[in-house]
Short mmCIF file of C-alpha atoms in Angstrom, two decimals:
data_model
loop_
_atom_site.label_atom_id
_atom_site.label_comp_id
_atom_site.label_asym_id
_atom_site.label_seq_id
_atom_site.Cartn_x
_atom_site.Cartn_y
_atom_site.Cartn_z
CA MET I 1 103.15 106.03 96.79
CA LYS I 2 99.53 104.89 96.86
CA ALA I 3 98.15 102.79 99.71
CA TYR I 4 95.22 100.37 99.70
CA ASP I 5 93.61 98.94 102.82
CA ILE I 6 90.54 96.94 103.79
CA LYS I 7 88.49 100.16 103.99
CA ASN I 8 89.11 101.50 100.49
CA ILE I 9 89.58 98.25 98.56
CA GLY I 10 85.81 97.96 98.15
CA ASN I 11 85.72 101.24 96.18
CA THR I 12 88.78 100.41 94.07
CA GLN I 13 88.27 99.57 90.39
CA THR I 14 89.50 96.02 89.74
CA PRO I 15 89.14 93.51 86.86
CA GLU I 16 86.06 91.28 86.91
CA GLU I 17 88.29 88.21 86.58
CA ALA I 18 91.53 87.88 88.52
CA TYR I 19 94.33 85.69 87.18
CA SER I 20 96.95 83.95 89.30
CA PHE I 21 100.52 85.20 89.12
CA ARG I 22 103.83 84.82 90.93
CA SER I 23 106.60 87.06 92.17
CA GLU I 24 110.06 86.99 90.65
CA PHE I 25 113.01 85.45 92.42
CA HIS I 26 114.91 88.11 94.36
CA THR I 27 118.09 87.58 92.37
CA SER I 28 119.33 91.11 93.07
CA PHE I 29 119.94 92.18 96.66
CA PRO I 30 120.27 95.91 95.75
CA THR I 31 116.82 95.82 94.11
CA LEU I 32 115.23 94.30 97.19
CA LEU I 33 117.13 96.69 99.48
CA LYS I 34 116.02 99.69 97.42
CA SER I 35 112.38 98.63 97.72
CA ALA I 36 112.76 98.01 101.46
CA PHE I 37 114.32 101.44 102.10
CA GLU I 38 111.79 103.23 99.90
CA HIS I 39 108.92 101.72 101.87
CA HIS I 40 110.73 102.24 105.18
CA PHE I 41 110.99 105.99 104.62
CA ALA I 42 107.57 106.39 102.94
CA SER I 43 105.62 104.47 105.60
CA LEU I 44 107.26 106.25 108.56
CA PRO I 45 107.52 109.87 107.39
CA ILE I 46 107.23 111.41 110.86
CA ALA I 47 109.92 109.22 112.43
CA GLN I 48 112.27 109.74 109.50
CA GLY I 49 111.54 113.47 109.50
CA LEU I 50 112.37 113.69 113.21
CA GLN I 51 115.66 111.88 112.59
CA VAL I 52 116.59 114.47 109.95
CA VAL I 53 115.58 117.34 112.28
CA VAL I 54 117.63 115.91 115.16
CA LEU I 55 120.59 115.33 112.85
CA VAL I 56 120.50 118.94 111.58
CA PHE I 57 120.05 120.30 115.10
CA THR I 58 122.93 118.20 116.45
CA LEU I 59 125.17 119.25 113.57
CA PHE I 60 124.27 122.92 114.10
CA PHE I 61 124.85 122.55 117.85
CA GLY I 62 128.28 121.02 117.22
CA LEU I 63 129.28 123.85 114.91
CA LEU I 64 128.28 126.48 117.47
CA THR I 65 129.72 124.88 120.58
CA GLY I 66 132.46 122.64 119.26
CA HIS I 67 130.97 119.68 121.15
CA TRP I 68 130.75 116.86 118.60
CA ARG I 69 130.12 114.01 121.01
CA SER I 70 126.31 114.27 120.70
CA LEU I 71 126.56 114.24 116.91
CA PHE I 72 128.80 111.18 116.87
CA LEU I 73 126.55 109.41 119.39
CA PHE I 74 123.46 110.13 117.35
CA LEU I 75 125.16 109.09 114.11
CA GLY I 76 126.39 105.90 115.75
CA VAL I 77 122.89 104.93 116.96
CA THR I 78 121.36 105.77 113.56
CA ILE I 79 123.98 103.78 111.65
CA CYS I 80 123.51 100.83 114.02
CA LEU I 81 119.74 100.83 113.53
CA LYS I 82 120.04 101.10 109.75
CA SER I 83 122.65 98.32 109.72
CA ILE I 84 120.24 96.05 111.57
CA PHE I 85 117.58 96.92 109.01
CA VAL I 86 119.94 96.12 106.10
CA TYR I 87 120.98 92.87 107.77
CA ASN I 88 117.35 91.75 108.15
CA VAL I 89 116.68 92.52 104.49
CA TYR I 90 119.81 90.54 103.56
CA LYS I 91 118.60 87.56 105.63
CA LEU I 92 115.27 87.70 103.75
CA TYR I 93 117.16 87.79 100.46
CA LYS I 94 119.24 84.76 101.43
CA VAL I 95 116.16 82.80 102.51
CA LEU I 96 114.33 83.54 99.26
CA GLY I 97 117.12 84.00 96.75
CA ASN I 98 116.43 81.67 93.83
CA LYS I 99 114.86 78.97 95.98
CA ALA I 100 111.49 80.48 96.85
CA TYR I 101 108.88 82.93 95.63
CA TYR I 102 105.27 83.96 96.25
CA ARG I 103 102.27 82.78 94.25
CA PHE I 104 98.99 84.73 94.26
CA ASP I 105 95.61 83.13 93.55
CA LYS I 106 92.07 83.06 94.89
CA TYR I 107 93.19 81.08 97.97
CA GLY I 108 95.63 83.74 99.11
CA ILE I 109 99.39 84.32 98.98
CA SER I 110 101.47 81.14 98.97
CA LEU I 111 105.14 80.69 99.79
CA MET I 112 106.48 78.39 97.07
CA VAL I 113 109.69 76.38 97.50
CA VAL I 114 111.63 74.66 94.72
CA CYS I 115 112.64 71.09 95.68
CA ASP I 116 114.33 68.79 93.14
CA GLY I 117 112.80 70.75 90.27
CA THR I 118 109.27 70.57 91.73
CA HIS I 119 107.60 73.78 92.88
CA VAL I 120 105.94 72.94 96.19
CA ARG I 121 103.50 75.11 98.11
CA HIS I 122 104.89 75.45 101.63
CA LEU I 123 102.01 77.43 103.14
CA THR I 124 99.25 79.82 102.10
CA GLU I 125 98.23 83.00 103.88
CA PRO I 126 94.54 83.82 103.23
CA TRP I 127 93.63 87.25 101.90
CA LYS I 128 92.00 88.23 105.18
CA SER I 129 95.50 88.48 106.71
CA VAL I 130 96.52 91.28 104.34
CA GLU I 131 96.45 94.67 106.06
CA LYS I 132 97.77 97.07 103.44
CA VAL I 133 99.12 97.15 99.90
CA TYR I 134 101.49 99.93 98.86
CA GLU I 135 102.07 100.85 95.24
CA TYR I 136 105.42 102.41 94.30
CA SER I 137 106.87 103.30 90.92
CA ASP I 138 108.95 100.13 90.69
CA SER I 139 107.70 97.88 93.51
CA ILE I 140 104.67 96.63 95.44
CA VAL I 141 104.76 96.17 99.20
CA ILE I 142 102.28 94.03 101.14
CA THR I 143 101.95 94.11 104.92
CA PHE I 144 100.16 91.49 107.03
CA SER I 145 98.47 91.23 110.40
CA LYS I 146 100.45 89.98 113.41
CA GLU I 147 98.77 86.57 113.19
CA ALA I 148 100.10 85.90 109.68
CA GLU I 149 102.52 82.98 109.33
CA ILE I 150 103.95 83.82 105.93
CA ALA I 151 105.71 87.12 106.73
CA GLU I 152 105.27 90.59 108.20
CA ILE I 153 105.98 92.25 104.88
CA ILE I 154 106.48 91.18 101.23
CA HIS I 155 108.25 93.14 98.49
CA LEU I 156 107.40 92.55 94.82
CA THR I 157 109.83 93.85 92.22
CA GLY I 158 110.52 93.12 88.57
CA ASP I 159 108.46 93.31 85.39
CA GLY I 160 104.68 93.34 84.98
CA LEU I 161 103.93 95.02 88.30
CA LYS I 162 100.94 96.97 86.95
CA GLU I 163 99.10 93.81 85.90
CA ASP I 164 100.18 92.04 89.09
CA LEU I 165 98.70 94.85 91.17
CA LYS I 166 95.37 94.68 89.31
CA ASN I 167 95.08 90.94 89.91
CA LEU I 168 96.25 91.23 93.51
CA LEU I 169 93.63 93.86 94.34
CA ALA I 170 90.94 91.86 92.48
CA PHE I 171 91.66 88.73 94.55
CA TRP I 172 91.71 90.77 97.77
CA LYS I 173 88.44 92.48 96.90
CA GLN I 174 86.84 89.16 95.92
CA ALA I 175 87.81 87.68 99.30
CA LYS I 176 86.51 90.75 101.16
CA GLU I 177 83.15 90.39 99.44
CA GLY I 178 82.94 86.83 100.80
CA ALA I 179 83.15 84.78 97.60
CA ALA I 180 83.03 81.07 98.50
CA LEU I 181 86.19 79.40 97.19
CA ASP I 182 84.47 76.10 96.39
CA GLU I 183 81.78 77.84 94.38
CA THR I 184 84.04 80.00 92.23
CA ASP I 185 85.24 78.67 88.88
CA ASP I 186 88.84 77.68 88.27
CA TYR I 187 90.42 78.76 85.02
CA TYR I 188 93.76 79.50 83.37
CA GLY I 189 94.80 82.94 82.24
CA ALA I 190 95.41 83.45 78.50
CA ASP I 191 99.19 83.48 78.94
CA GLU I 192 99.02 80.32 81.02
CA ILE I 193 97.01 78.51 78.34
CA ASP I 194 99.60 79.42 75.71
CA ASP I 195 102.31 78.24 78.09
CA ILE I 196 100.63 74.85 78.60
CA GLN I 197 99.91 74.36 74.89
CA ASP I 198 103.58 74.98 74.10
CA TYR I 199 104.58 72.34 76.61
CA ILE I 200 102.05 69.82 75.27
CA GLU I 201 103.47 70.23 71.78
CA HIS I 202 107.01 69.89 73.12
CA ARG I 203 106.17 66.73 75.07
CA PHE I 204 103.47 64.96 73.05
CA GLY I 205 103.57 66.38 69.52
CA GLU I 206 102.03 69.07 67.33
CA ILE I 207 98.45 69.91 68.23
CA ALA I 208 96.19 69.34 65.22
CA SER I 209 93.07 70.84 66.78
CA ILE I 210 91.55 71.85 70.11
CA GLY I 211 88.02 70.87 71.04
CA HIS I 212 86.61 73.79 73.01
CA GLU I 213 83.95 73.11 75.60
CA LYS I 214 80.86 75.17 74.86
CA LYS I 215 79.38 75.12 78.36
CA SER I 216 81.35 74.65 81.57
CA GLU I 217 80.75 74.63 85.29
CA GLY I 218 83.51 74.58 87.86
CA VAL I 219 86.36 74.01 85.41
CA HIS I 220 86.57 74.53 81.66
CA ILE I 221 87.90 71.39 79.94
CA ASP I 222 89.25 71.71 76.40
CA LEU I 223 90.82 68.79 74.53
CA ALA I 224 94.04 69.04 72.52
CA VAL I 225 94.17 66.44 69.74
CA ILE I 226 97.54 65.23 68.44
CA GLU I 227 97.23 63.07 65.34
CA PRO I 228 99.16 59.80 64.80
CA SER I 229 102.69 60.19 63.49
CA GLU I 230 105.54 57.91 62.53
CA GLU I 231 107.11 58.42 65.93
CA ASN I 232 103.82 58.09 67.89
CA PRO I 233 101.41 55.95 65.80
CA TYR I 234 98.31 56.72 67.84
CA TYR I 235 96.01 59.63 68.71
CA THR I 236 96.98 61.56 71.81
CA ILE I 237 94.20 63.46 73.58
CA VAL I 238 95.29 65.91 76.31
CA THR I 239 93.02 67.93 78.57
CA ILE I 240 93.58 71.67 78.99
CA GLY I 241 91.79 73.14 81.98
CA ALA I 242 91.70 70.42 84.64
CA GLY I 243 94.97 71.72 86.07
CA ALA I 244 93.41 75.08 86.90
CA TYR I 245 91.83 73.40 89.95
CA ARG I 246 93.99 73.04 93.04
CA MET I 247 93.35 69.58 94.48
CA PRO I 248 93.06 69.21 98.29
CA LEU I 249 96.37 67.60 99.31
CA THR I 250 97.60 67.15 102.86
CA ASP I 251 100.90 68.69 103.96
CA GLU I 252 102.51 65.23 103.90
CA GLN I 253 101.29 64.50 100.38
CA ARG I 254 102.37 67.90 99.14
CA ILE I 255 105.63 68.62 100.97
CA LYS I 256 107.06 65.27 102.08
CA ASN I 257 106.09 63.30 98.95
CA LEU I 258 106.50 66.26 96.54
CA ASN I 259 103.11 65.67 94.93
CA THR I 260 101.73 68.43 92.77
CA GLU I 261 98.30 69.94 93.37
CA TYR I 262 97.37 70.29 89.70
CA ASN I 263 96.71 67.57 87.10
CA GLU I 264 96.06 67.39 83.39
CA TYR I 265 95.14 64.06 81.79
CA VAL I 266 96.24 62.16 78.70
CA MET I 267 94.64 59.33 76.74
CA TYR I 268 95.97 57.39 73.75
CA LEU I 269 93.58 56.06 71.09
CA PRO I 270 94.27 53.68 68.15
CA PRO I 271 95.27 55.36 64.86
CA ASP I 272 92.07 54.18 63.17
CA TRP I 273 89.80 55.59 65.90
CA LYS I 274 87.15 58.00 64.62
CA VAL I 275 88.23 61.02 66.67
CA PHE I 276 86.89 63.46 64.08
CA GLU I 277 83.30 62.97 62.91
CA GLU I 278 80.86 65.23 61.13
CA GLY I 279 77.61 65.83 62.94
CA ASP I 280 76.81 64.00 66.17
CA ILE I 281 79.61 61.75 67.41
CA LYS I 282 78.54 58.13 67.83
CA GLU I 283 78.66 56.64 71.29
CA GLU I 284 80.98 53.85 70.15
CA ASN I 285 83.59 56.48 69.36
CA TRP I 286 82.80 59.01 72.09
CA TRP I 287 82.88 56.88 75.26
CA PRO I 288 86.67 57.16 75.90
CA ILE I 289 86.48 60.94 75.48
CA ARG I 290 83.59 61.08 77.93
CA LEU I 291 85.63 59.01 80.38
CA LEU I 292 88.60 61.35 79.97
CA LYS I 293 86.49 64.46 80.62
CA MET I 294 84.78 62.83 83.59
CA VAL I 295 88.12 62.09 85.25
CA ALA I 296 89.33 65.62 84.48
CA ARG I 297 86.24 67.18 86.08
CA SER I 298 85.84 64.85 89.09
CA PRO I 299 88.42 66.40 91.45
CA LYS I 300 86.58 69.74 91.33
CA ASP I 301 83.12 68.17 91.46
CA TYR I 302 83.88 65.90 94.41
CA GLY I 303 86.77 67.69 96.15
CA GLU I 304 89.18 64.83 95.46
CA ALA I 305 92.85 64.45 94.51
CA TYR I 306 94.16 61.93 91.98
CA PHE I 307 97.64 60.44 91.87
CA CYS I 308 99.77 58.14 89.78
CA ASN I 309 99.07 54.41 90.35
CA GLU I 310 95.42 55.04 91.27
CA THR I 311 92.28 53.30 90.01
CA ILE I 312 89.10 55.34 89.61
CA SER I 313 85.67 53.81 89.00
CA TYR I 314 82.36 55.30 87.88
CA GLU I 315 79.91 52.44 88.29
CA GLU I 316 76.80 54.57 88.72
CA GLU I 317 77.66 57.34 86.28
CA LEU I 318 78.69 55.05 83.42
CA GLU I 319 76.29 52.12 83.53
CA ALA I 320 76.25 51.59 79.76
CA ALA I 321 79.88 52.52 78.98
CA LYS I 322 82.41 50.05 77.61
CA SER I 323 84.70 50.84 80.54
CA LYS I 324 83.69 52.12 83.95
CA SER I 325 87.19 52.31 85.47
CA VAL I 326 90.52 53.86 84.60
CA PHE I 327 94.08 53.40 85.75
CA LEU I 328 96.26 56.51 86.22
CA CYS I 329 99.96 56.24 85.47
CA ARG I 330 102.81 58.25 84.01
CA PRO I 331 102.33 58.99 80.32
CA LEU I 332 104.02 56.01 78.70
CA PRO I 333 106.34 55.15 77.02
CA TYR I 334 108.31 57.57 79.22
CA LEU I 335 109.00 56.01 82.61
CA ILE I 336 109.77 59.21 84.48
CA ARG I 337 107.20 61.68 85.76
CA THR I 338 105.83 64.24 83.31
CA HIS I 339 105.25 67.62 84.93
CA TYR I 340 105.60 71.25 84.00
CA THR I 341 105.69 74.53 85.93
CA THR I 342 103.94 77.44 84.27
CA LYS I 343 105.10 81.04 84.44
CA THR I 344 102.56 81.62 87.22
CA GLY I 345 104.22 79.01 89.46
CA ARG I 346 101.61 76.28 88.93
CA THR I 347 103.33 72.86 88.67
CA ILE I 348 101.07 70.58 86.60
CA ASN I 349 101.42 66.81 86.60
CA PHE I 350 100.31 64.94 83.46
CA LEU I 351 98.70 61.53 84.06
CA GLN I 352 97.76 58.94 81.48
CA LEU I 353 94.36 57.26 81.61
CA ILE I 354 94.14 53.58 80.66
CA PRO I 355 90.53 52.23 80.57
CA LEU I 356 90.04 49.00 82.51
CA SER I 357 87.70 46.07 82.29
CA VAL I 358 85.74 44.99 85.38
CA GLU I 359 88.17 42.13 85.94
CA GLU I 360 91.22 44.39 85.66
CA ALA I 361 89.77 46.96 88.05
CA PHE I 362 89.00 44.22 90.58
CA HIS I 363 92.55 42.86 90.26
CA PHE I 364 94.04 46.30 90.88
CA ASP I 365 91.89 46.86 93.94
CA ASN I 366 92.57 43.47 95.52
CA VAL I 367 95.75 41.87 94.15
CA ALA I 368 98.20 44.22 92.40
CA PHE I 369 99.28 47.23 94.44
CA THR I 370 102.54 48.63 93.11
CA LEU I 371 102.86 50.50 89.81
CA SER I 372 105.19 47.80 88.49
CA GLU I 373 102.74 44.99 89.39
CA LYS I 374 99.86 46.77 87.68
CA ILE I 375 101.79 47.53 84.48
CA ASN I 376 103.03 43.93 84.36
CA TYR I 377 99.49 42.59 84.73
CA LEU I 378 97.78 45.10 82.45
CA LEU I 379 100.22 45.32 79.53
CA HIS I 380 102.27 42.14 80.06
CA VAL I 381 105.43 44.25 80.27
CA ASP I 382 108.35 43.94 82.68
CA TYR I 383 108.12 47.51 83.93
CA GLU I 384 111.34 47.40 85.93
CA GLY I 385 113.19 45.81 83.02
CA ALA I 386 111.98 48.56 80.68
CA TYR I 387 114.44 50.96 82.33
CA ASP I 388 117.26 49.04 80.63
CA LEU I 389 115.78 49.49 77.15
CA THR I 390 116.74 52.22 74.73
CA LYS I 391 114.28 55.06 74.13
CA GLU I 392 113.32 53.61 70.73
CA GLN I 393 112.79 50.10 72.14
CA CYS I 394 110.73 51.45 75.04
CA GLU I 395 108.52 53.50 72.72
CA ALA I 396 107.93 50.57 70.35
CA LEU I 397 107.14 48.22 73.24
CA PHE I 398 104.63 50.39 75.09
CA THR I 399 103.00 51.71 71.91
CA THR I 400 102.16 48.19 70.84
CA LYS I 401 101.00 47.07 74.27
CA ILE I 402 98.82 50.11 75.06
CA ILE I 403 96.98 50.06 71.74
CA SER I 404 96.60 46.27 71.88
CA HIS I 405 95.11 46.52 75.35
CA PHE I 406 92.64 49.19 74.24
CA LYS I 407 91.50 47.15 71.24
CA ARG I 408 91.25 44.04 73.38
CA LEU I 409 89.07 45.92 75.86
CA CYS I 410 86.76 47.12 73.07
CA ARG I 411 86.58 43.64 71.55
CA GLN I 412 85.90 42.07 74.93
CA GLU I 413 83.10 44.53 75.67
CA THR I 414 81.60 43.96 72.24
CA GLU I 415 81.60 40.20 72.75
CA GLU I 416 80.07 40.58 76.22
CA SER I 417 77.31 42.79 74.80
CA LYS I 418 76.69 40.26 72.05
CA ASP I 419 76.33 37.46 74.60
CA VAL I 420 73.86 39.54 76.61
CA ASN I 421 71.77 40.31 73.51
CA GLU I 422 71.74 36.65 72.49
CA ALA I 423 70.60 35.67 75.98
CA LYS I 424 67.79 38.22 75.82
CA TYR I 425 66.75 36.94 72.35
CA THR I 426 66.72 33.33 73.58
CA ALA I 427 64.66 34.28 76.61
CA HIS I 428 62.01 35.77 74.35
#
């Protein structure tokens, strides 16, 4: 056993970058019980040693005198105490089981609960509440201060414990050194990136290329490009990196409404859009990508949270853009929510961005409020009626409407710009 506490953690060698991870479900009660007993005996060596000494003495006394009552009494008390210990471990196992686990990140240790397929953060215990970390050959044990809400003690078992310990100690050390959470960057681990890319390909199509951001602050936003296909005749651009930031949700938003704290964003572009260009990309082709990256970066920059059926505007930041507002909805043509839980326990919601004209943004802010009303107004589609369509019919319908809306927006903006230029020419 090796123990780490707040005094020696500062001198412990840890990785420069710590990556989030999660515990395994306690699917085996014997495994959890073994870890609990190992720590119980290792952390209280004097008490356990005295029990052994008393047991030997009582046994020896019984052999010499023939009085076994003391031995039976002592054994009865010991068995009773150990039974209570086993029962408490069993209660912990039943509470966790395959319904809950712990997630570790820069914010602390979170108790995660699985509700209707969504992994919801129930509460987070900050790193300052950790008192000691014990390293065993096949388990990690964490103890907390009396004020901690999450637990008195946590047992980690399963695979990958060596890497988990490195990241755990790195997060703990980072918190001890006083790193400001808002000022630290948010990023995925390498395994998590691979995990997300696999899901994107499963959900949206084969990734043709990934545009890597050369310089990043706060969050690193890469763009996965999926080329038009017979099934999806449009470009699909998906962010990779926005979901590394945990958005500030209230308990009601997170627990009662089962909203996820992490988002990635999707945008569809017409099949003839110049997504790939040699040299500098022209503004007429780049503006939707800029809008996508701005939305992806905004939650971290401004401490905000974005949800489905929300309108976001950038009047000041995008004065010359063709669209200054976007509408967030589920990635159409699928009508159900698109979300994915990574191996680290991060449930990421994917939201589609639809650029809006000034008139459409105004209508959404003042007239249409429900998701169905907005889809009906924006795409001229009976959103509720679309649930009765087949998958093929739904895909054909929304594909046509989304691309038509995008082209109409571009054409409208072009005509408005032309009118402005003509007015300026006439004035001169």
